[in-house]
Short mmCIF file of C-alpha atoms in Angstrom, two decimals:
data_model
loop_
_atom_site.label_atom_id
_atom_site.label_comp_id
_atom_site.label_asym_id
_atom_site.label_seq_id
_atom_site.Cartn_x
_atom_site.Cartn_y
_atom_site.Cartn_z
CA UNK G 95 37.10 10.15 -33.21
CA UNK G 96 40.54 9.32 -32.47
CA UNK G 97 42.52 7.73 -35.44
CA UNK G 98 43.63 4.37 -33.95
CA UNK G 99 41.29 3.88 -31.11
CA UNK G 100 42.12 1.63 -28.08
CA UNK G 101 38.73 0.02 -28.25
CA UNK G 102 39.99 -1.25 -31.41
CA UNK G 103 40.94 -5.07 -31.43
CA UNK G 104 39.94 -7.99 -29.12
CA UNK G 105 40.11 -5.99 -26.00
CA UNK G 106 37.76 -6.76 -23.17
CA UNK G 107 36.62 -2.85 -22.01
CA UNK G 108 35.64 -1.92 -18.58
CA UNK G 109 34.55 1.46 -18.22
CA UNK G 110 34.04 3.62 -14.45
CA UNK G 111 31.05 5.51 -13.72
CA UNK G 112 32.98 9.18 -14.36
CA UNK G 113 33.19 7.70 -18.54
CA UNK G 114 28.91 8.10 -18.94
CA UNK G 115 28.99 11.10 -16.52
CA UNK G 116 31.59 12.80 -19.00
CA UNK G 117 29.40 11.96 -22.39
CA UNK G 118 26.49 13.06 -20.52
CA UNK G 119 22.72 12.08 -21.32
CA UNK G 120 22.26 10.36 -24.78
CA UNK G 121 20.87 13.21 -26.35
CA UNK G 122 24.57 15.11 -25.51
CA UNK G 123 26.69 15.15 -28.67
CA UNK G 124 29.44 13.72 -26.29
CA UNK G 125 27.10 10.48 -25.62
CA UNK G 126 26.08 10.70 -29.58
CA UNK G 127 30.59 10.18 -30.41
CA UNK G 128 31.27 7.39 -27.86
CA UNK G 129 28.42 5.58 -28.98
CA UNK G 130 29.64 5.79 -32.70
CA UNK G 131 33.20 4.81 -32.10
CA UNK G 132 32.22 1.78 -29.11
CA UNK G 133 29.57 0.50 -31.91
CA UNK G 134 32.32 1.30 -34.77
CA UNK G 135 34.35 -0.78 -33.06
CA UNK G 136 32.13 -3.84 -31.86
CA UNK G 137 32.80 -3.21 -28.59
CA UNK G 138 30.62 -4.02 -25.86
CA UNK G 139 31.26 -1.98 -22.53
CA UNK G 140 31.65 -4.66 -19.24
CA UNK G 141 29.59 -2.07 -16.60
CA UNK G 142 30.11 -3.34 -13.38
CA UNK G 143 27.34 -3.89 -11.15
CA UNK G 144 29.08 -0.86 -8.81
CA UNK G 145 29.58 1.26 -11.67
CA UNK G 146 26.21 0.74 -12.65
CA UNK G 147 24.74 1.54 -9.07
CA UNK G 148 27.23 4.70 -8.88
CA UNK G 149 25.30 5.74 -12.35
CA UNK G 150 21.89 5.40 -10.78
CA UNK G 151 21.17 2.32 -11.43
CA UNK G 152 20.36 0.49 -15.16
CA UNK G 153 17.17 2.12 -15.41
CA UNK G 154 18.56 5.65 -15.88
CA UNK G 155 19.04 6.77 -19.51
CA UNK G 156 22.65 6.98 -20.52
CA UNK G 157 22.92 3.26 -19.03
CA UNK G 158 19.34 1.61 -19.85
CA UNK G 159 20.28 3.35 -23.86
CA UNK G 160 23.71 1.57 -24.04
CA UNK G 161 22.23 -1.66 -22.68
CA UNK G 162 19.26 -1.52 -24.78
CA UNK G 163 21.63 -1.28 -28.04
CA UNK G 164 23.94 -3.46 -26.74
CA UNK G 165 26.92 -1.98 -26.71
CA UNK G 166 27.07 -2.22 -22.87
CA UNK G 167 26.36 -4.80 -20.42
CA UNK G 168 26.48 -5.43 -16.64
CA UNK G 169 29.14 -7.73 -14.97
CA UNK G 170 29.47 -8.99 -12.05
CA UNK G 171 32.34 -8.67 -9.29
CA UNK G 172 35.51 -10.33 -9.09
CA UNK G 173 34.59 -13.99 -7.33
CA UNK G 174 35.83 -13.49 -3.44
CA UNK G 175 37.80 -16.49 -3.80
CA UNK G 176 39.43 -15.18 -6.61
CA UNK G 177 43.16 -14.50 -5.37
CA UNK G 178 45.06 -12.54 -7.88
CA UNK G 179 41.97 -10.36 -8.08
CA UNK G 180 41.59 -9.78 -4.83
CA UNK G 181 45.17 -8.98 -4.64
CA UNK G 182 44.89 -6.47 -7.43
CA UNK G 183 41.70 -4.88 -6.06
CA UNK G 184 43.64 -4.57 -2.34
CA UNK G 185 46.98 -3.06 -4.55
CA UNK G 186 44.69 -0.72 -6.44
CA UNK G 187 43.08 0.66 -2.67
CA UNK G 188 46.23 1.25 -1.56
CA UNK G 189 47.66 2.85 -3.91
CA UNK G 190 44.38 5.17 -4.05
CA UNK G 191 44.72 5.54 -0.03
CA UNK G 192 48.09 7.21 -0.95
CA UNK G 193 47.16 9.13 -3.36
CA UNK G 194 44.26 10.64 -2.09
CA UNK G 195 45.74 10.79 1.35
CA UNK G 196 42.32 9.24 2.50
CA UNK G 197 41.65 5.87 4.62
CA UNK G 198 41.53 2.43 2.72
CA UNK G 199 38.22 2.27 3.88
CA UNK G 200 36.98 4.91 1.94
CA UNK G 201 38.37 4.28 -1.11
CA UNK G 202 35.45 4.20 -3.83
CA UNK G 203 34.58 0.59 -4.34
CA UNK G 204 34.11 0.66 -7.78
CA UNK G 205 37.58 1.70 -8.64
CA UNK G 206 39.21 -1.26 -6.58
CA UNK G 207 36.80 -3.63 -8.16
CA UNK G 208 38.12 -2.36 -11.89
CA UNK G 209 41.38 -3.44 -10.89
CA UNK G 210 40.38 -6.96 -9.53
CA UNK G 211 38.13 -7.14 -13.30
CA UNK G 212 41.09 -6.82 -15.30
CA UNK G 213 43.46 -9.07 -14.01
CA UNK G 214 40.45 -11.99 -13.67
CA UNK G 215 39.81 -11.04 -17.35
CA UNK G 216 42.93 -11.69 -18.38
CA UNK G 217 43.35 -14.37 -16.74
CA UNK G 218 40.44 -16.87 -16.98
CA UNK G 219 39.18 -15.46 -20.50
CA UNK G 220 42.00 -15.50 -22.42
CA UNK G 221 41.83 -12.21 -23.62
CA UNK G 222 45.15 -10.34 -24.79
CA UNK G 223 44.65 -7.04 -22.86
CA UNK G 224 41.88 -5.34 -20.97
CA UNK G 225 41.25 -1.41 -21.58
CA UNK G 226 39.80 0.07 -18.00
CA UNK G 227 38.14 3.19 -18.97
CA UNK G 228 37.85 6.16 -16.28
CA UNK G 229 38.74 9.84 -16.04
CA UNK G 230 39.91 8.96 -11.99
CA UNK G 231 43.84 9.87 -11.79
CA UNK G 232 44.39 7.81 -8.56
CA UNK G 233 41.99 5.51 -10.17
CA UNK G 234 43.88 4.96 -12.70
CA UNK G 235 47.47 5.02 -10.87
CA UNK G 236 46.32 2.32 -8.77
CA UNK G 237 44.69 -0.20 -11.30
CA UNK G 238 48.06 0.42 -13.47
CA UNK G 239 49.93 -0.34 -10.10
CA UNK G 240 47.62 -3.35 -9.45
CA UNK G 241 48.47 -4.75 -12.94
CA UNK G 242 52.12 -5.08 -12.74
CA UNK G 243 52.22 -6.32 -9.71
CA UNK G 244 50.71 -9.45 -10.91
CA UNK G 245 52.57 -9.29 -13.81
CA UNK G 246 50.18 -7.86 -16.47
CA UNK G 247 51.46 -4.45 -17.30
CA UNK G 248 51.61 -4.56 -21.02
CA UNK G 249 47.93 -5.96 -21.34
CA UNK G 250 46.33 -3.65 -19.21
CA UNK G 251 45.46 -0.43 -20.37
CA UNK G 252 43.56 2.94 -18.53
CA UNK G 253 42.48 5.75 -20.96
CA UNK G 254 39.71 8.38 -20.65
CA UNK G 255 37.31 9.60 -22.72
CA UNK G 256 39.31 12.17 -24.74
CA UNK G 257 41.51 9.18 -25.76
CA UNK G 258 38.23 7.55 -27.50
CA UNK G 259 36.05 10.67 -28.81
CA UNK G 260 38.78 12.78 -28.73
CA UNK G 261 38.89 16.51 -27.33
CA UNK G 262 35.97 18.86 -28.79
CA UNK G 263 35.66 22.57 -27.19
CA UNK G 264 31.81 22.70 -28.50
CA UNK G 265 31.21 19.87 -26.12
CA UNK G 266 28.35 20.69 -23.58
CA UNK G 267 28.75 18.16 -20.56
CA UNK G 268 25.44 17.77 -18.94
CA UNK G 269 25.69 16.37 -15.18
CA UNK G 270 23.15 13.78 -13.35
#
């Protein structure tokens, strides 16, 4: 595990679908270390329902094991009304348009709604910072863009898995 892990603290932790296709299946050593340091670290996961659908849905293993032990649950969509999140979601597209030289239309969904997550978090929960987990550069470009932009820069952080379990050449990763 990494020494001082960003899951650590009263951090609310939203995680992409690329974080449980990196760790693999549980039965993946990978899966085995992210477990241990979330749970080490009382952390519960915030899976949006996106994220979740991108995964294959709750029922499949690596999401229905997390939920069933708790240290994952599903969340729901920024609220439509919900201005600054919206505006953080439509930032985040953008700047993953650019990036990715693609249309906004196009832009994965999932990524855009990470974004809107963090700054509602912040917001209406009172949280001190939000850690957005997800291996997507442009991803992660754009929710970073998203977040200063509405002023929340040093409470919004984007790490990948490496920066929780570490780097480990006998990892096997195990896709689908």
């Amino acid at each position: 595990m990494v020494d001082e892990s960003p899951l650590a603290g009263e951090n609310e932790v939203l995680v992409d679908a690329n974080v449980f296709f990196a760790v693999g299946r549980p039965s993946n050593r990978k899966y085995d270390r992210f477990r241990q340091e979330v749970t080490r670290t009382n952390t519960v996961l915030k899976l949006p329902h996106r994220v979740v659908g991108e995964l294959g849905g709750p029922e499949t293993e690596r999401v229905e094991t997390a939920l069933d032990e708790g240290w994952a649950e599903i969340v729901d969509a920024p609220d439509v009304e919900d201005g600054d999140a919206l505006a953080a979601s439509d930032i985040a597209r953008r700047t993953i348009a650019t990036e990715t030289g693609s249309p906004e239309h196009e832009v994965e969904k999932a990524d855009t709604v990470l974004a809107g997550l963090a700054i509602q978090y912040l917001r209406d929960r009172s949280v001190e910072s939000v850690v957005v987990l997800t291996a997507d550069i442009p991803a992660r470009n754009g929710i970073v863009k998203a977040a200063e932009s509405q002023g929340y820069a040093d409470a919004v952080s984007v790490c990948g898995v490496s920066d929780i379990v570490g780097d480990d050449p006998d990892d096997s990763m195990t896709l689908i």
